């Protein structure tokens, strides 16, 4: 399989018990090398959608990566292509950051089998440095702050070098420097590797600045889908978030001001 594969989702459904969260959701082909941000209110189904694409939640419908139907693949095969970084991060393990990243790389069948110990170490250290936490390489995961833990988890996801990287609110615990650092890094890796990144974000200005495409999800439905300027409009924000917003294009993205909430 090449890195030219598009991901096309058609008629996806996902439910918890008998409660349908997502019904008949379709997305036009997502391209390799693209950064796609998934935005929308709490409980819209964003995490459910990412978990569905990762194969971690039972679904109906089709998810085609190139010519391969992901929903027909065994989870282990699918995990070679698709990596999911969860929204909440249980890292109560007594491994160091470096050991965690090496473990993730070893478990990644694309690289893990063929690399020497030295190559494993160098690859892991390189990713840790690019994420911006080289000083934490030897620190135990269970001694990290919330933001540091998020960065360590991101390093574990990135080192696997998947075709499709799914990140669920990867910058929610990060300070301003690391928010920007992660968005720049994810964009750079998408371009370098032809990796497709689908990420959930709540910060619309950051999403607009650093995404090629925005999908707005509300109540399990796609409400808007397009370039940031197409998808993030005052009308969409009023409908989806019940806020009074002003959205103006600016050189590096969109200027978004939220003036009030709509209470009716
Ligand atoms: N394990 C579960 N069992 C039952 N219902 C669930 C479960 N997980 C999520 N749900 C329900 O599915 C719906 C969508 O949840 P989901 O986590 O996908 O939302 P989200 O868009 O990621 O929200 P947030 O922005 O708060 O993370 C919600 O109504 C939620 O209550
Ligand atoms: Mg979520």
PDB file of C-alpha atoms in Angstrom, residues 6-224:
ATOM      1  CA  UNK A   6      -7.460   8.286   0.412  1.00  0.00           C
ATOM      2  CA  UNK A   7      -9.813   7.469   3.271  1.00  0.00           C
ATOM      3  CA  UNK A   8     -13.490   7.507   2.357  1.00  0.00           C
ATOM      4  CA  UNK A   9     -16.229   7.018   4.914  1.00  0.00           C
ATOM      5  CA  UNK A  10     -19.685   6.079   3.699  1.00  0.00           C
ATOM      6  CA  UNK A  11     -22.828   5.506   5.709  1.00  0.00           C
ATOM      7  CA  UNK A  12     -21.064   5.089   9.053  1.00  0.00           C
ATOM      8  CA  UNK A  13     -23.205   4.242  12.042  1.00  0.00           C
ATOM      9  CA  UNK A  14     -22.126   3.835  15.666  1.00  0.00           C
ATOM     10  CA  UNK A  15     -24.172   3.140  18.769  1.00  0.00           C
ATOM     11  CA  UNK A  16     -23.788   2.514  22.493  1.00  0.00           C
ATOM     12  CA  UNK A  17     -26.161  -0.246  23.503  1.00  0.00           C
ATOM     13  CA  UNK A  18     -29.357   0.762  21.701  1.00  0.00           C
ATOM     14  CA  UNK A  19     -28.544   4.477  21.579  1.00  0.00           C
ATOM     15  CA  UNK A  20     -27.474   5.524  18.076  1.00  0.00           C
ATOM     16  CA  UNK A  21     -24.759   8.213  18.354  1.00  0.00           C
ATOM     17  CA  UNK A  22     -23.774   8.458  14.692  1.00  0.00           C
ATOM     18  CA  UNK A  23     -26.087   7.491  11.854  1.00  0.00           C
ATOM     19  CA  UNK A  24     -25.347   7.344   8.138  1.00  0.00           C
ATOM     20  CA  UNK A  25     -22.312   9.626   8.307  1.00  0.00           C
ATOM     21  CA  UNK A  26     -20.377  10.079   5.084  1.00  0.00           C
ATOM     22  CA  UNK A  27     -17.197  12.054   4.444  1.00  0.00           C
ATOM     23  CA  UNK A  28     -15.743  12.890   1.061  1.00  0.00           C
ATOM     24  CA  UNK A  29     -12.276  11.358   0.524  1.00  0.00           C
ATOM     25  CA  UNK A  30      -9.664  12.524   3.012  1.00  0.00           C
ATOM     26  CA  UNK A  31      -6.235  12.846   1.442  1.00  0.00           C
ATOM     27  CA  UNK A  32      -2.839  11.630   2.637  1.00  0.00           C
ATOM     28  CA  UNK A  33      -0.737  14.546   3.883  1.00  0.00           C
ATOM     29  CA  UNK A  34      -3.839  16.410   4.985  1.00  0.00           C
ATOM     30  CA  UNK A  35      -4.588  17.693   8.471  1.00  0.00           C
ATOM     31  CA  UNK A  36      -8.310  17.457   9.103  1.00  0.00           C
ATOM     32  CA  UNK A  37      -9.798  18.887  12.280  1.00  0.00           C
ATOM     33  CA  UNK A  38     -12.998  17.615  13.758  1.00  0.00           C
ATOM     34  CA  UNK A  39     -14.799  20.224  15.816  1.00  0.00           C
ATOM     35  CA  UNK A  40     -18.167  20.372  17.528  1.00  0.00           C
ATOM     36  CA  UNK A  41     -19.841  20.556  20.915  1.00  0.00           C
ATOM     37  CA  UNK A  42     -19.432  18.195  23.830  1.00  0.00           C
ATOM     38  CA  UNK A  43     -21.174  14.868  23.225  1.00  0.00           C
ATOM     39  CA  UNK A  44     -21.403  15.509  19.460  1.00  0.00           C
ATOM     40  CA  UNK A  45     -19.824  12.124  18.767  1.00  0.00           C
ATOM     41  CA  UNK A  46     -16.268  13.227  17.912  1.00  0.00           C
ATOM     42  CA  UNK A  47     -14.544  10.664  20.123  1.00  0.00           C
ATOM     43  CA  UNK A  48     -16.986   8.004  18.979  1.00  0.00           C
ATOM     44  CA  UNK A  49     -16.116   8.797  15.356  1.00  0.00           C
ATOM     45  CA  UNK A  50     -12.350   8.613  15.948  1.00  0.00           C
ATOM     46  CA  UNK A  51     -12.720   5.355  17.857  1.00  0.00           C
ATOM     47  CA  UNK A  52     -14.854   4.007  15.033  1.00  0.00           C
ATOM     48  CA  UNK A  53     -12.145   4.829  12.479  1.00  0.00           C
ATOM     49  CA  UNK A  54      -9.566   3.186  14.745  1.00  0.00           C
ATOM     50  CA  UNK A  55     -11.682   0.026  14.833  1.00  0.00           C
ATOM     51  CA  UNK A  56     -12.193   0.330  18.592  1.00  0.00           C
ATOM     52  CA  UNK A  57     -15.955   0.677  18.369  1.00  0.00           C
ATOM     53  CA  UNK A  58     -18.393  -1.499  16.421  1.00  0.00           C
ATOM     54  CA  UNK A  59     -19.722   0.295  13.349  1.00  0.00           C
ATOM     55  CA  UNK A  60     -21.862  -0.150  10.286  1.00  0.00           C
ATOM     56  CA  UNK A  61     -21.033   1.282   6.879  1.00  0.00           C
ATOM     57  CA  UNK A  62     -17.836   1.454   4.882  1.00  0.00           C
ATOM     58  CA  UNK A  63     -14.382   2.879   5.636  1.00  0.00           C
ATOM     59  CA  UNK A  64     -12.221   2.530   2.579  1.00  0.00           C
ATOM     60  CA  UNK A  65      -8.466   3.274   2.761  1.00  0.00           C
ATOM     61  CA  UNK A  66      -7.369   3.151  -0.855  1.00  0.00           C
ATOM     62  CA  UNK A  67      -8.839  -0.126  -2.022  1.00  0.00           C
ATOM     63  CA  UNK A  68      -8.862  -1.749   1.414  1.00  0.00           C
ATOM     64  CA  UNK A  69     -12.000  -1.932   3.491  1.00  0.00           C
ATOM     65  CA  UNK A  70     -10.812  -1.162   7.027  1.00  0.00           C
ATOM     66  CA  UNK A  71     -13.938  -2.609   8.592  1.00  0.00           C
ATOM     67  CA  UNK A  72     -13.078  -6.021   7.173  1.00  0.00           C
ATOM     68  CA  UNK A  73      -9.556  -6.062   8.598  1.00  0.00           C
ATOM     69  CA  UNK A  74      -8.443  -7.715  11.809  1.00  0.00           C
ATOM     70  CA  UNK A  75      -7.760  -5.142  14.496  1.00  0.00           C
ATOM     71  CA  UNK A  76      -4.029  -5.945  14.561  1.00  0.00           C
ATOM     72  CA  UNK A  77      -3.742  -5.343  10.797  1.00  0.00           C
ATOM     73  CA  UNK A  78      -5.796  -2.211  11.035  1.00  0.00           C
ATOM     74  CA  UNK A  79      -3.621  -0.916  13.887  1.00  0.00           C
ATOM     75  CA  UNK A  80      -0.637  -0.995  11.531  1.00  0.00           C
ATOM     76  CA  UNK A  81      -2.335   1.624   9.415  1.00  0.00           C
ATOM     77  CA  UNK A  82      -4.330   3.628  11.931  1.00  0.00           C
ATOM     78  CA  UNK A  83      -3.110   4.916  15.312  1.00  0.00           C
ATOM     79  CA  UNK A  84      -5.463   6.469  17.847  1.00  0.00           C
ATOM     80  CA  UNK A  85      -4.358   8.737  20.687  1.00  0.00           C
ATOM     81  CA  UNK A  86      -7.161   8.862  23.252  1.00  0.00           C
ATOM     82  CA  UNK A  87      -8.577  11.941  24.909  1.00  0.00           C
ATOM     83  CA  UNK A  88      -7.802  10.757  28.431  1.00  0.00           C
ATOM     84  CA  UNK A  89      -4.458   9.255  29.085  1.00  0.00           C
ATOM     85  CA  UNK A  90      -3.965   6.551  31.658  1.00  0.00           C
ATOM     86  CA  UNK A  91      -0.205   6.464  32.063  1.00  0.00           C
ATOM     87  CA  UNK A  92       0.085   5.051  35.538  1.00  0.00           C
ATOM     88  CA  UNK A  93       2.939   2.838  34.539  1.00  0.00           C
ATOM     89  CA  UNK A  94       6.443   2.843  35.915  1.00  0.00           C
ATOM     90  CA  UNK A  95       8.104   3.203  32.525  1.00  0.00           C
ATOM     91  CA  UNK A  96      10.181   6.176  31.488  1.00  0.00           C
ATOM     92  CA  UNK A  97       9.087   8.403  28.621  1.00  0.00           C
ATOM     93  CA  UNK A  98      11.810   6.849  26.468  1.00  0.00           C
ATOM     94  CA  UNK A  99      10.799   3.285  27.354  1.00  0.00           C
ATOM     95  CA  UNK A 100       7.199   4.135  26.514  1.00  0.00           C
ATOM     96  CA  UNK A 101       8.162   5.446  23.086  1.00  0.00           C
ATOM     97  CA  UNK A 102      10.477   2.509  22.352  1.00  0.00           C
ATOM     98  CA  UNK A 103       7.681   0.157  23.405  1.00  0.00           C
ATOM     99  CA  UNK A 104       5.265   1.852  21.009  1.00  0.00           C
ATOM    100  CA  UNK A 105       7.810   1.654  18.192  1.00  0.00           C
ATOM    101  CA  UNK A 106       8.520  -2.034  18.866  1.00  0.00           C
ATOM    102  CA  UNK A 107       4.808  -2.759  18.801  1.00  0.00           C
ATOM    103  CA  UNK A 108       4.499  -1.019  15.453  1.00  0.00           C
ATOM    104  CA  UNK A 109       4.909  -3.826  12.942  1.00  0.00           C
ATOM    105  CA  UNK A 110       5.972  -1.490  10.138  1.00  0.00           C
ATOM    106  CA  UNK A 111       9.227  -0.497  11.836  1.00  0.00           C
ATOM    107  CA  UNK A 112       9.516  -2.440  15.040  1.00  0.00           C
ATOM    108  CA  UNK A 113      10.602  -5.771  13.623  1.00  0.00           C
ATOM    109  CA  UNK A 114      13.324  -4.525  11.341  1.00  0.00           C
ATOM    110  CA  UNK A 115      15.124  -1.985  13.528  1.00  0.00           C
ATOM    111  CA  UNK A 116      18.256  -2.669  15.559  1.00  0.00           C
ATOM    112  CA  UNK A 117      18.390  -1.669  19.234  1.00  0.00           C
ATOM    113  CA  UNK A 118      20.463   1.368  18.247  1.00  0.00           C
ATOM    114  CA  UNK A 119      17.947   2.395  15.578  1.00  0.00           C
ATOM    115  CA  UNK A 120      15.036   1.945  17.993  1.00  0.00           C
ATOM    116  CA  UNK A 121      16.802   4.221  20.472  1.00  0.00           C
ATOM    117  CA  UNK A 122      17.678   6.868  17.894  1.00  0.00           C
ATOM    118  CA  UNK A 123      14.195   6.906  16.376  1.00  0.00           C
ATOM    119  CA  UNK A 124      12.567   7.193  19.802  1.00  0.00           C
ATOM    120  CA  UNK A 125      14.921   9.970  20.938  1.00  0.00           C
ATOM    121  CA  UNK A 126      14.337  11.850  17.694  1.00  0.00           C
ATOM    122  CA  UNK A 127      10.561  11.836  18.156  1.00  0.00           C
ATOM    123  CA  UNK A 128      10.905  12.846  21.820  1.00  0.00           C
ATOM    124  CA  UNK A 129      13.120  15.763  20.760  1.00  0.00           C
ATOM    125  CA  UNK A 130      10.714  16.851  18.024  1.00  0.00           C
ATOM    126  CA  UNK A 131       7.819  16.840  20.476  1.00  0.00           C
ATOM    127  CA  UNK A 132      10.005  19.084  22.625  1.00  0.00           C
ATOM    128  CA  UNK A 133      10.583  17.018  25.772  1.00  0.00           C
ATOM    129  CA  UNK A 134      14.166  15.662  25.491  1.00  0.00           C
ATOM    130  CA  UNK A 135      14.747  16.616  29.126  1.00  0.00           C
ATOM    131  CA  UNK A 136      11.991  14.184  30.144  1.00  0.00           C
ATOM    132  CA  UNK A 137      13.288  11.111  28.318  1.00  0.00           C
ATOM    133  CA  UNK A 138      14.419   9.414  31.515  1.00  0.00           C
ATOM    134  CA  UNK A 139      11.488  10.553  33.668  1.00  0.00           C
ATOM    135  CA  UNK A 140       8.864   8.014  34.734  1.00  0.00           C
ATOM    136  CA  UNK A 141       5.511   8.443  32.978  1.00  0.00           C
ATOM    137  CA  UNK A 142       3.645   8.431  36.289  1.00  0.00           C
ATOM    138  CA  UNK A 143       5.684  11.412  37.492  1.00  0.00           C
ATOM    139  CA  UNK A 144       4.719  13.730  34.645  1.00  0.00           C
ATOM    140  CA  UNK A 145       2.370  16.695  34.766  1.00  0.00           C
ATOM    141  CA  UNK A 146      -0.857  16.522  32.744  1.00  0.00           C
ATOM    142  CA  UNK A 147       0.592  18.431  29.807  1.00  0.00           C
ATOM    143  CA  UNK A 148       3.850  16.493  29.880  1.00  0.00           C
ATOM    144  CA  UNK A 149       1.868  13.261  29.849  1.00  0.00           C
ATOM    145  CA  UNK A 150      -0.043  14.461  26.799  1.00  0.00           C
ATOM    146  CA  UNK A 151       3.258  15.173  25.013  1.00  0.00           C
ATOM    147  CA  UNK A 152       4.637  11.756  25.967  1.00  0.00           C
ATOM    148  CA  UNK A 153       1.490  10.105  24.594  1.00  0.00           C
ATOM    149  CA  UNK A 154       1.813  12.088  21.400  1.00  0.00           C
ATOM    150  CA  UNK A 155       5.407  10.896  21.017  1.00  0.00           C
ATOM    151  CA  UNK A 156       4.173   7.303  21.396  1.00  0.00           C
ATOM    152  CA  UNK A 157       1.569   7.858  18.682  1.00  0.00           C
ATOM    153  CA  UNK A 158       3.924   9.636  16.274  1.00  0.00           C
ATOM    154  CA  UNK A 159       6.711   7.080  16.556  1.00  0.00           C
ATOM    155  CA  UNK A 160       4.433   4.441  15.066  1.00  0.00           C
ATOM    156  CA  UNK A 161       4.402   6.412  11.809  1.00  0.00           C
ATOM    157  CA  UNK A 162       0.866   5.382  10.837  1.00  0.00           C
ATOM    158  CA  UNK A 163      -0.871   6.158   7.539  1.00  0.00           C
ATOM    159  CA  UNK A 164      -3.766   7.628   9.479  1.00  0.00           C
ATOM    160  CA  UNK A 165      -3.164   9.354  12.806  1.00  0.00           C
ATOM    161  CA  UNK A 166      -6.194  10.036  14.985  1.00  0.00           C
ATOM    162  CA  UNK A 167      -5.629  12.528  17.803  1.00  0.00           C
ATOM    163  CA  UNK A 168      -8.389  13.187  20.308  1.00  0.00           C
ATOM    164  CA  UNK A 169      -7.889  16.672  21.785  1.00  0.00           C
ATOM    165  CA  UNK A 170      -4.087  16.366  21.721  1.00  0.00           C
ATOM    166  CA  UNK A 171      -3.423  19.938  22.887  1.00  0.00           C
ATOM    167  CA  UNK A 172      -6.132  20.264  25.545  1.00  0.00           C
ATOM    168  CA  UNK A 173      -3.639  20.218  28.443  1.00  0.00           C
ATOM    169  CA  UNK A 174      -0.802  22.113  26.756  1.00  0.00           C
ATOM    170  CA  UNK A 175       0.548  25.608  27.359  1.00  0.00           C
ATOM    171  CA  UNK A 176       0.712  28.139  24.521  1.00  0.00           C
ATOM    172  CA  UNK A 177       4.200  27.172  23.382  1.00  0.00           C
ATOM    173  CA  UNK A 178       3.432  23.480  23.166  1.00  0.00           C
ATOM    174  CA  UNK A 179       0.018  23.990  21.553  1.00  0.00           C
ATOM    175  CA  UNK A 180       1.717  25.739  18.668  1.00  0.00           C
ATOM    176  CA  UNK A 181       4.646  23.358  18.666  1.00  0.00           C
ATOM    177  CA  UNK A 182       2.372  20.319  18.355  1.00  0.00           C
ATOM    178  CA  UNK A 183       0.269  21.873  15.592  1.00  0.00           C
ATOM    179  CA  UNK A 184       3.391  22.774  13.604  1.00  0.00           C
ATOM    180  CA  UNK A 185       4.912  19.328  14.148  1.00  0.00           C
ATOM    181  CA  UNK A 186       1.769  17.488  13.105  1.00  0.00           C
ATOM    182  CA  UNK A 187       1.538  19.591   9.935  1.00  0.00           C
ATOM    183  CA  UNK A 188       5.225  19.018   9.156  1.00  0.00           C
ATOM    184  CA  UNK A 189       4.914  15.239   9.627  1.00  0.00           C
ATOM    185  CA  UNK A 190       1.783  15.113   7.502  1.00  0.00           C
ATOM    186  CA  UNK A 191       3.728  16.753   4.668  1.00  0.00           C
ATOM    187  CA  UNK A 192       6.951  14.766   5.204  1.00  0.00           C
ATOM    188  CA  UNK A 193       5.393  11.321   5.495  1.00  0.00           C
ATOM    189  CA  UNK A 194       2.150  11.759   3.607  1.00  0.00           C
ATOM    190  CA  UNK A 195       0.467  10.899   6.888  1.00  0.00           C
ATOM    191  CA  UNK A 196      -3.219  11.766   7.194  1.00  0.00           C
ATOM    192  CA  UNK A 197      -4.082  13.417  10.497  1.00  0.00           C
ATOM    193  CA  UNK A 198      -7.615  13.613  11.851  1.00  0.00           C
ATOM    194  CA  UNK A 199      -7.704  15.513  15.112  1.00  0.00           C
ATOM    195  CA  UNK A 200     -10.380  16.691  17.501  1.00  0.00           C
ATOM    196  CA  UNK A 201      -9.907  20.278  18.658  1.00  0.00           C
ATOM    197  CA  UNK A 202     -12.010  22.695  20.678  1.00  0.00           C
ATOM    198  CA  UNK A 203      -9.892  25.775  19.894  1.00  0.00           C
ATOM    199  CA  UNK A 204     -11.400  27.017  16.637  1.00  0.00           C
ATOM    200  CA  UNK A 205      -8.726  29.640  15.912  1.00  0.00           C
ATOM    201  CA  UNK A 206      -5.996  27.017  16.178  1.00  0.00           C
ATOM    202  CA  UNK A 207      -8.042  24.589  14.097  1.00  0.00           C
ATOM    203  CA  UNK A 208      -8.550  27.247  11.415  1.00  0.00           C
ATOM    204  CA  UNK A 209      -4.884  28.207  11.324  1.00  0.00           C
ATOM    205  CA  UNK A 210      -3.433  24.697  11.212  1.00  0.00           C
ATOM    206  CA  UNK A 211      -5.915  22.526   9.317  1.00  0.00           C
ATOM    207  CA  UNK A 212      -6.420  21.903   5.625  1.00  0.00           C
ATOM    208  CA  UNK A 213      -9.993  20.881   6.195  1.00  0.00           C
ATOM    209  CA  UNK A 214     -12.532  21.267   8.982  1.00  0.00           C
ATOM    210  CA  UNK A 215     -15.415  18.915   9.675  1.00  0.00           C
ATOM    211  CA  UNK A 216     -18.045  20.238  12.069  1.00  0.00           C
ATOM    212  CA  UNK A 217     -19.956  17.533  13.885  1.00  0.00           C
ATOM    213  CA  UNK A 218     -23.120  18.057  15.934  1.00  0.00           C
ATOM    214  CA  UNK A 219     -25.418  15.352  17.269  1.00  0.00           C
ATOM    215  CA  UNK A 220     -23.614  12.749  15.220  1.00  0.00           C
ATOM    216  CA  UNK A 221     -24.142  14.615  11.954  1.00  0.00           C
ATOM    217  CA  UNK A 222     -21.776  16.519   9.685  1.00  0.00           C
ATOM    218  CA  UNK A 223     -22.996  20.109   9.827  1.00  0.00           C
ATOM    219  CA  UNK A 224     -20.220  21.698   7.780  1.00  0.00           C
TER     220      UNK A 224
END
